[in-house]
CSV table of C-alpha atoms in Angstrom, one decimal:
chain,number,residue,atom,x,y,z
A,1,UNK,CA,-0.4,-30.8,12.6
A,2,UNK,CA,2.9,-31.0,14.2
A,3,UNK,CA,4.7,-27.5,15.6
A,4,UNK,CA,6.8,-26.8,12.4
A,5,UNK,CA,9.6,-28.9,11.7
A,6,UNK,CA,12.5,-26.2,12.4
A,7,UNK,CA,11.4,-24.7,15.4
A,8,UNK,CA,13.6,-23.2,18.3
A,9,UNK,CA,11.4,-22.7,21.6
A,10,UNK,CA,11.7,-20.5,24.2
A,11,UNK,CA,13.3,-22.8,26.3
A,12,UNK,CA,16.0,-24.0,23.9
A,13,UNK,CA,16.9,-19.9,23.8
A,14,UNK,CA,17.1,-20.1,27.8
A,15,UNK,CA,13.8,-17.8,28.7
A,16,UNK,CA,10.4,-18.6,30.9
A,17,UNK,CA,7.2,-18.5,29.9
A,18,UNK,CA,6.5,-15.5,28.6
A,19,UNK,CA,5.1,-12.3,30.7
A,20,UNK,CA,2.8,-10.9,28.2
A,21,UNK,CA,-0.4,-10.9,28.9
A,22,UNK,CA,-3.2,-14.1,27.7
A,23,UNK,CA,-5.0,-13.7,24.3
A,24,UNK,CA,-6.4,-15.9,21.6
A,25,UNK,CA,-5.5,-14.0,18.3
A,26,UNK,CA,-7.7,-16.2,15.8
A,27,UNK,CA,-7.9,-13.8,12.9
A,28,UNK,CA,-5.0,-14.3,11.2
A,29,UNK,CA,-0.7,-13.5,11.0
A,30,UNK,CA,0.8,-10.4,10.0
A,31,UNK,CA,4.1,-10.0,8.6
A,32,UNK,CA,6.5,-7.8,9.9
A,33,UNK,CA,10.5,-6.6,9.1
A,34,UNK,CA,13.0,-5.1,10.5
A,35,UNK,CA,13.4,-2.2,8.2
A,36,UNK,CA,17.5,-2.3,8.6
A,37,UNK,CA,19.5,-4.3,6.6
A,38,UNK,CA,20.3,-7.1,8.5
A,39,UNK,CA,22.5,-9.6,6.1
A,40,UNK,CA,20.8,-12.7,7.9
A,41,UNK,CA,20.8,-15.1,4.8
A,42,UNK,CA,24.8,-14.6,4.3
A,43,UNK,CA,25.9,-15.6,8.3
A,44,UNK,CA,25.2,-18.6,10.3
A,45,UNK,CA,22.0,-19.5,11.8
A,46,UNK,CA,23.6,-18.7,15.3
A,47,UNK,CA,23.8,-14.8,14.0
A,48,UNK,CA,19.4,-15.4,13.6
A,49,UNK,CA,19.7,-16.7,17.6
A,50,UNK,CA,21.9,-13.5,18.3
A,51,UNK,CA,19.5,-11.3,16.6
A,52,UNK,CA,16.5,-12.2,18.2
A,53,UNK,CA,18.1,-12.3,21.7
A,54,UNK,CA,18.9,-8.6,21.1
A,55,UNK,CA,15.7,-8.0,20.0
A,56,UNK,CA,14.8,-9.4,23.3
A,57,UNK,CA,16.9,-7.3,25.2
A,58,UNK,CA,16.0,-3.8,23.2
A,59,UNK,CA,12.0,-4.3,23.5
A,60,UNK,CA,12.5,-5.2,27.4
A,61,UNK,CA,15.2,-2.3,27.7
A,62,UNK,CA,15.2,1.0,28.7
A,63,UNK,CA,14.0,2.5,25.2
A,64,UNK,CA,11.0,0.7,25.2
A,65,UNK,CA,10.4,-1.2,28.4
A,66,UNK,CA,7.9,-4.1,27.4
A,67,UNK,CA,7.3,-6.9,29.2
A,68,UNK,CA,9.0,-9.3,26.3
A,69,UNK,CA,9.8,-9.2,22.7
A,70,UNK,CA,6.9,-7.7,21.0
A,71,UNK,CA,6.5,-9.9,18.0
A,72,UNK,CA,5.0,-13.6,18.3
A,73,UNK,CA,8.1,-15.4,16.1
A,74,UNK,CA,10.6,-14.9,14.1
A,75,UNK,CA,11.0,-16.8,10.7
A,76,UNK,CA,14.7,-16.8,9.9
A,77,UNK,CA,16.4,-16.7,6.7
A,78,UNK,CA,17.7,-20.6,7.3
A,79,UNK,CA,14.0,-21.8,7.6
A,80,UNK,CA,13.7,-22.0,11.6
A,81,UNK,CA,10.5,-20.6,13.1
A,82,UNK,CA,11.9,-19.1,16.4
A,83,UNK,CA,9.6,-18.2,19.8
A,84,UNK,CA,8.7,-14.7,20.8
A,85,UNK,CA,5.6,-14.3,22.9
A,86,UNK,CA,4.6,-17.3,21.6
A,87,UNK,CA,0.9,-19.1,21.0
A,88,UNK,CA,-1.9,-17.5,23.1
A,89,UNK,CA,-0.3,-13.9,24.1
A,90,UNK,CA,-0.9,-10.7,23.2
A,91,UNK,CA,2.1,-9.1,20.9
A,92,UNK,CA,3.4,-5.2,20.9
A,93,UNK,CA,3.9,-5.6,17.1
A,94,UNK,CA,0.9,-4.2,15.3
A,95,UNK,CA,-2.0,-1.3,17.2
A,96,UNK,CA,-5.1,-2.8,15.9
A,97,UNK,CA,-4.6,-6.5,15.9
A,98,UNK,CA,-1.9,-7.0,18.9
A,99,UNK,CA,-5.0,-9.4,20.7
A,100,UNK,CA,-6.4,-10.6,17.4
A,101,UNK,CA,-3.4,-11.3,14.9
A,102,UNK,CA,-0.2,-13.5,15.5
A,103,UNK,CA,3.1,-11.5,14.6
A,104,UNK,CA,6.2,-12.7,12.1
A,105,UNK,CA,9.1,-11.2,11.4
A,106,UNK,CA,11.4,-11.6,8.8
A,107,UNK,CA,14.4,-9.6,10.3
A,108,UNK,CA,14.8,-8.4,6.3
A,109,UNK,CA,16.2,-5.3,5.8
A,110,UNK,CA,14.8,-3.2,2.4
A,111,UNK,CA,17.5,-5.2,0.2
A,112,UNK,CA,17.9,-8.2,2.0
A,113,UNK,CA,17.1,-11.5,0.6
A,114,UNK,CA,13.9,-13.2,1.3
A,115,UNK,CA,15.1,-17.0,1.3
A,116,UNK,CA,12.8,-19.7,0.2
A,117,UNK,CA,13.4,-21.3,3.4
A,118,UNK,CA,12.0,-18.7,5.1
A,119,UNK,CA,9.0,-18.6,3.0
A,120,UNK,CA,8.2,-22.1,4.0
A,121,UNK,CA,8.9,-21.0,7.2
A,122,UNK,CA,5.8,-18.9,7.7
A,123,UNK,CA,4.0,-21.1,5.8
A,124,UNK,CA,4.5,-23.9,8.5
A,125,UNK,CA,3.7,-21.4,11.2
A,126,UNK,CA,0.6,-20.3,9.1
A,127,UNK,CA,-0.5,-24.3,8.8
A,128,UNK,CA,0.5,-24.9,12.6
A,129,UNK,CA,-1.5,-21.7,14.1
A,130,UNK,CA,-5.1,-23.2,12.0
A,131,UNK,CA,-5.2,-26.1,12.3
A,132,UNK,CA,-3.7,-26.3,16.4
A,133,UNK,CA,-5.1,-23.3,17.2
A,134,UNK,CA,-7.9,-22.2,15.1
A,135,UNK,CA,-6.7,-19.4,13.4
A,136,UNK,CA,-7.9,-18.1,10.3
A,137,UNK,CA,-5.2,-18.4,8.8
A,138,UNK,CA,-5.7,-14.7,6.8
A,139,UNK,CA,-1.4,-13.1,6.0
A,140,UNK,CA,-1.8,-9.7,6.4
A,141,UNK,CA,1.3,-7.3,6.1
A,142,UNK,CA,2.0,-4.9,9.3
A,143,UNK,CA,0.5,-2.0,6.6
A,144,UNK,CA,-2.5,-3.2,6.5
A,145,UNK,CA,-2.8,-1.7,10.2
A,146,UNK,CA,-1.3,1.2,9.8
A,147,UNK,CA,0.8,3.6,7.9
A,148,UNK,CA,4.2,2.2,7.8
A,149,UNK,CA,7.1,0.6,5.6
A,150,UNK,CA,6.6,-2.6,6.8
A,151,UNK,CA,6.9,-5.5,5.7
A,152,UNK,CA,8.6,-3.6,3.1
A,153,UNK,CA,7.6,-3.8,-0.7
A,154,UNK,CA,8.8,-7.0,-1.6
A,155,UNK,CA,7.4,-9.1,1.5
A,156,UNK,CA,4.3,-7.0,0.7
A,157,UNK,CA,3.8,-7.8,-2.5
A,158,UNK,CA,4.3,-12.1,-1.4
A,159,UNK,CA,1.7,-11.0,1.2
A,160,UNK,CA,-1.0,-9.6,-1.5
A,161,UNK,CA,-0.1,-12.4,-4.1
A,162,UNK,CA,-0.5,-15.7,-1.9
A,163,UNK,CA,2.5,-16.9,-1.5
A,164,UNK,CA,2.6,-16.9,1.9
A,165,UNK,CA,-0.1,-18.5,2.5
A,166,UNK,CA,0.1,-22.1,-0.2
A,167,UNK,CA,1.1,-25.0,1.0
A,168,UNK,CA,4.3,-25.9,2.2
A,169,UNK,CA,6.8,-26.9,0.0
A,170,UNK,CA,8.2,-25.2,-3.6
A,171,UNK,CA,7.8,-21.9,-4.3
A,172,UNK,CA,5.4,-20.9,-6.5
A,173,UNK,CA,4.5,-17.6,-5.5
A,174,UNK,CA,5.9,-14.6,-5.6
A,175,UNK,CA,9.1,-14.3,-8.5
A,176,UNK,CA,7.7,-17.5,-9.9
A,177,UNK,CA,4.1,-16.3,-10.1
A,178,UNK,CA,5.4,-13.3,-12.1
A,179,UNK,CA,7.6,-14.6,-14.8
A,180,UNK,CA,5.9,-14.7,-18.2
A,181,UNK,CA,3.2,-12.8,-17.3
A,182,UNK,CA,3.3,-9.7,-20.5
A,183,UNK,CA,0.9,-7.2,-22.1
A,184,UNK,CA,-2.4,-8.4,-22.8
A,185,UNK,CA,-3.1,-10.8,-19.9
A,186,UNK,CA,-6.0,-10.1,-18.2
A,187,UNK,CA,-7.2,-7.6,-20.7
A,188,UNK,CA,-10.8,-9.9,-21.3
A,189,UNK,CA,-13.5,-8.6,-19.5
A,190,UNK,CA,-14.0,-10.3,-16.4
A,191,UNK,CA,-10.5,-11.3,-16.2
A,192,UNK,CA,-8.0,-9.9,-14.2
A,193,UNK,CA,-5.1,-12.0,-13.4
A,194,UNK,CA,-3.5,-11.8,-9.5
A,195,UNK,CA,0.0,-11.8,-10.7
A,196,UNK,CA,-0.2,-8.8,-13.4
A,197,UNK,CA,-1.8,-6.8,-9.6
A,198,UNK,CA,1.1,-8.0,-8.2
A,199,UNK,CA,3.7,-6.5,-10.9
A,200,UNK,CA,1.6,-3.2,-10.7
A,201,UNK,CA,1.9,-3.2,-6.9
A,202,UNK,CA,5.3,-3.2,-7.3
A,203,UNK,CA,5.4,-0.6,-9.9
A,204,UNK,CA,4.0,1.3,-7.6
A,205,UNK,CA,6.0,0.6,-4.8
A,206,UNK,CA,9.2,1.9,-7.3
A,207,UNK,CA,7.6,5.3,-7.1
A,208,UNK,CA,5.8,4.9,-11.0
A,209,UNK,CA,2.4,4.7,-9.7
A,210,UNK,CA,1.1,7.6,-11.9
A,211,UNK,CA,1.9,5.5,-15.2
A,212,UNK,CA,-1.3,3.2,-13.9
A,213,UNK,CA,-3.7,6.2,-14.2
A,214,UNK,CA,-6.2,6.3,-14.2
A,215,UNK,CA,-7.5,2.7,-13.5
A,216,UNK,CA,-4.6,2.1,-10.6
A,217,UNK,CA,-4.3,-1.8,-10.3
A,218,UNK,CA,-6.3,-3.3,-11.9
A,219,UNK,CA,-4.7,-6.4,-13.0
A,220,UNK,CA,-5.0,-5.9,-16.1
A,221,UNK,CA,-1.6,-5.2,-18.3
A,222,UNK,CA,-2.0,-2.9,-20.6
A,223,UNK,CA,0.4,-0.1,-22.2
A,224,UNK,CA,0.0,1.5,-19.2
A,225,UNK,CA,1.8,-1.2,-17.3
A,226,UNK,CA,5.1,-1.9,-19.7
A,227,UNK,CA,5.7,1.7,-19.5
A,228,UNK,CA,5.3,1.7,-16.0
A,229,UNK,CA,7.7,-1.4,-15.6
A,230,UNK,CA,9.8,0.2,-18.3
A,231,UNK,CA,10.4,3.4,-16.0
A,232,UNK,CA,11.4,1.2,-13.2
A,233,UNK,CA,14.0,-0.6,-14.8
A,234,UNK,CA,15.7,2.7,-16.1
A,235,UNK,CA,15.2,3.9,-12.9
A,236,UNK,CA,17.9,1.6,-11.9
A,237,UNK,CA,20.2,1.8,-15.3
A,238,UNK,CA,18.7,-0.4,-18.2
A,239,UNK,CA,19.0,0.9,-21.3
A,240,UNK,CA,16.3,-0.8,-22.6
A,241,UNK,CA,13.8,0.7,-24.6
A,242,UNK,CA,10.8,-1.5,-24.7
A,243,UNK,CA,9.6,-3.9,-22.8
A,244,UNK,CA,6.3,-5.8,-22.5
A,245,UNK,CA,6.4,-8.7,-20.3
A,246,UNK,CA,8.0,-9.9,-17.4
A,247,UNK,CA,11.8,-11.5,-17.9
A,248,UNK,CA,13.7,-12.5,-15.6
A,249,UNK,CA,16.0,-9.6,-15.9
A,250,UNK,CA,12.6,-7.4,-15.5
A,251,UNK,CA,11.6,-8.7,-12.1
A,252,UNK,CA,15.0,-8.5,-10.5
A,253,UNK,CA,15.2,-5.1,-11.9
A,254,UNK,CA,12.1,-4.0,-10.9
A,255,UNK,CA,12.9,-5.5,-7.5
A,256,UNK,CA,15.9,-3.7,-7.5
A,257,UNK,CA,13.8,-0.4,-8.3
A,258,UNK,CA,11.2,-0.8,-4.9
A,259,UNK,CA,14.6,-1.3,-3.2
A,260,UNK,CA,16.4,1.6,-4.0
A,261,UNK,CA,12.9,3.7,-3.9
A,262,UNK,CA,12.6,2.1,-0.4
A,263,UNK,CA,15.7,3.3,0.9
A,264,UNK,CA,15.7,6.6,-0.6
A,265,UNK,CA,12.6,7.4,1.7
A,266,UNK,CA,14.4,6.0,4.9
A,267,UNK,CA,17.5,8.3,4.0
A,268,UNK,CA,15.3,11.5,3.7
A,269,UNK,CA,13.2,10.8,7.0
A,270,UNK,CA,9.9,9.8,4.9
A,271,UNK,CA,10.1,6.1,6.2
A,272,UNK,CA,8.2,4.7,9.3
A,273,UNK,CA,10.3,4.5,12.6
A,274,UNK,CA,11.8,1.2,13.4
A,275,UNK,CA,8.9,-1.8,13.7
A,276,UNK,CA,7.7,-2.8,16.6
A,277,UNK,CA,7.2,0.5,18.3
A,278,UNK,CA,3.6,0.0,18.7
A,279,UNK,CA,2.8,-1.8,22.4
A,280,UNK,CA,3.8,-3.1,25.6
């Protein structure tokens, strides 16, 4: 197929060819953030552009002195998909996979919005990369490499549910995926459900992991799980008392939770170092 159909090259941000040295990643994309607020989705496109040239100008600088940006793109908050290194060069973005794994970014922040434009974003990337340049087309999130924040928890948790990697178009995955999901699916033997893993990744990511125990995710909602979701949502001030499915109110709340959880572990020095420290 076609490049995707928002797509800023590296030519149109005024640099050559890029330095890095030749690879053929073919395994699949990993998602990547910024780990810093960055308020993208509220400010012009042009503050995306802006963004990534600093970007360019930090990895090639004195602190980390790469060759180029370290990360293969950038999918912005206003649905572009913006050059790094580019197709067929190696990335400084995640040890392990820099040669056999195309990089994303997000340039999200823990609380920062994840637009649906963006989504689609990665998912014409995604589409682009298999079927121009046989990739596997596998989304991994930066901590499937190594110990680290990133993607952060709610990029994560699209990353383990699919919903980077459908079809472009409307979104399906993630929040959507979620909603109406309640105690009891899943429960029938042989049948765990994707989303109710998803909600208990998230529970876990809130810091209420030890409600799951002793059978973790499993996706299978049980007691275990309300309570677990019940926690996180007093965690950030709702008085309810009971709750058993997953409301609209629940998910932002429980969104709201892995946020605040998130930050809290950046503020006491518990949170990875700023991404994209990994290469050359």
């Amino acid at each position: 197929m076609a490049r995707p159909s928002k797509y800023v090259s590296r030519s149109d941000l005024g640099w050559g060819t890029s330095p890095a040295a030749s690879a053929d990643p073919r395994s699949g994309l990993v998602v990547h953030y910024d780990s810093s607020n960055q308020n993208l989705a509220n400010r012009d496109h042009s503050a995306c552009l802006t963004y990534w040239r600093n970007t360019r100008a930090f990895h090639t600088g004195p602190s980390r002195g790469w060759v180029d940006i370290g990360y293969s793109w950038l999918a912005c908050a206003h649905g572009y998909v913006i050059d790094g290194r580019g197709p067929r060069r190696e990335q400084a973005a995640q040890p392990g996979g820099n040669r056999t794994h195309y990089s994303v970014t997000l340039a999200t922040g823990p609380t920062d919005t994840i637009t649906d434009a963006q989504i689609n974003a990665v998912r014409e990337l995604r589409r682009w990369l298999a079927d121009d340049y046989s990739n596997a087309g596998t989304v991994l999130g930066h901590r499937d490499f190594i110990a680290t924040s990133c993607p952060g928890d709610r990029a994560y948790s699209m990353v383990r549910d699919g919903t980077f990697t459908q079809a472009p178009g409307p979104i399906t995955g993630g929040e959507g995926s979620l909603l109406g999901l309640k105690e009891g699916d899943g429960l029938l033997p042989g049948a765990p459900v994707e989303g109710v893993k998803a909600v208990q990744r998230l529970i876990v990511a809130a810091g209420f992991g030890s409600t799951l125990d002793p059978d973790g995710v499993d996706g299978r909602w049980g007691p275990a799980t309300s309570e677990g979701l019940l926690q996180a949502r007093r965690y950030v001030g709702s008085g309810v008392s009971s709750i058993k499915s997953m409301t609209g109110e629940s998910y932002a709340q429980l969104i709201r939770a892995c946020a605040r959880r998130e930050a809290e572990r950046a503020v006491s020095g518990l949170g990875a170092p700023v991404d994209g420290d990994h290469g050359s």
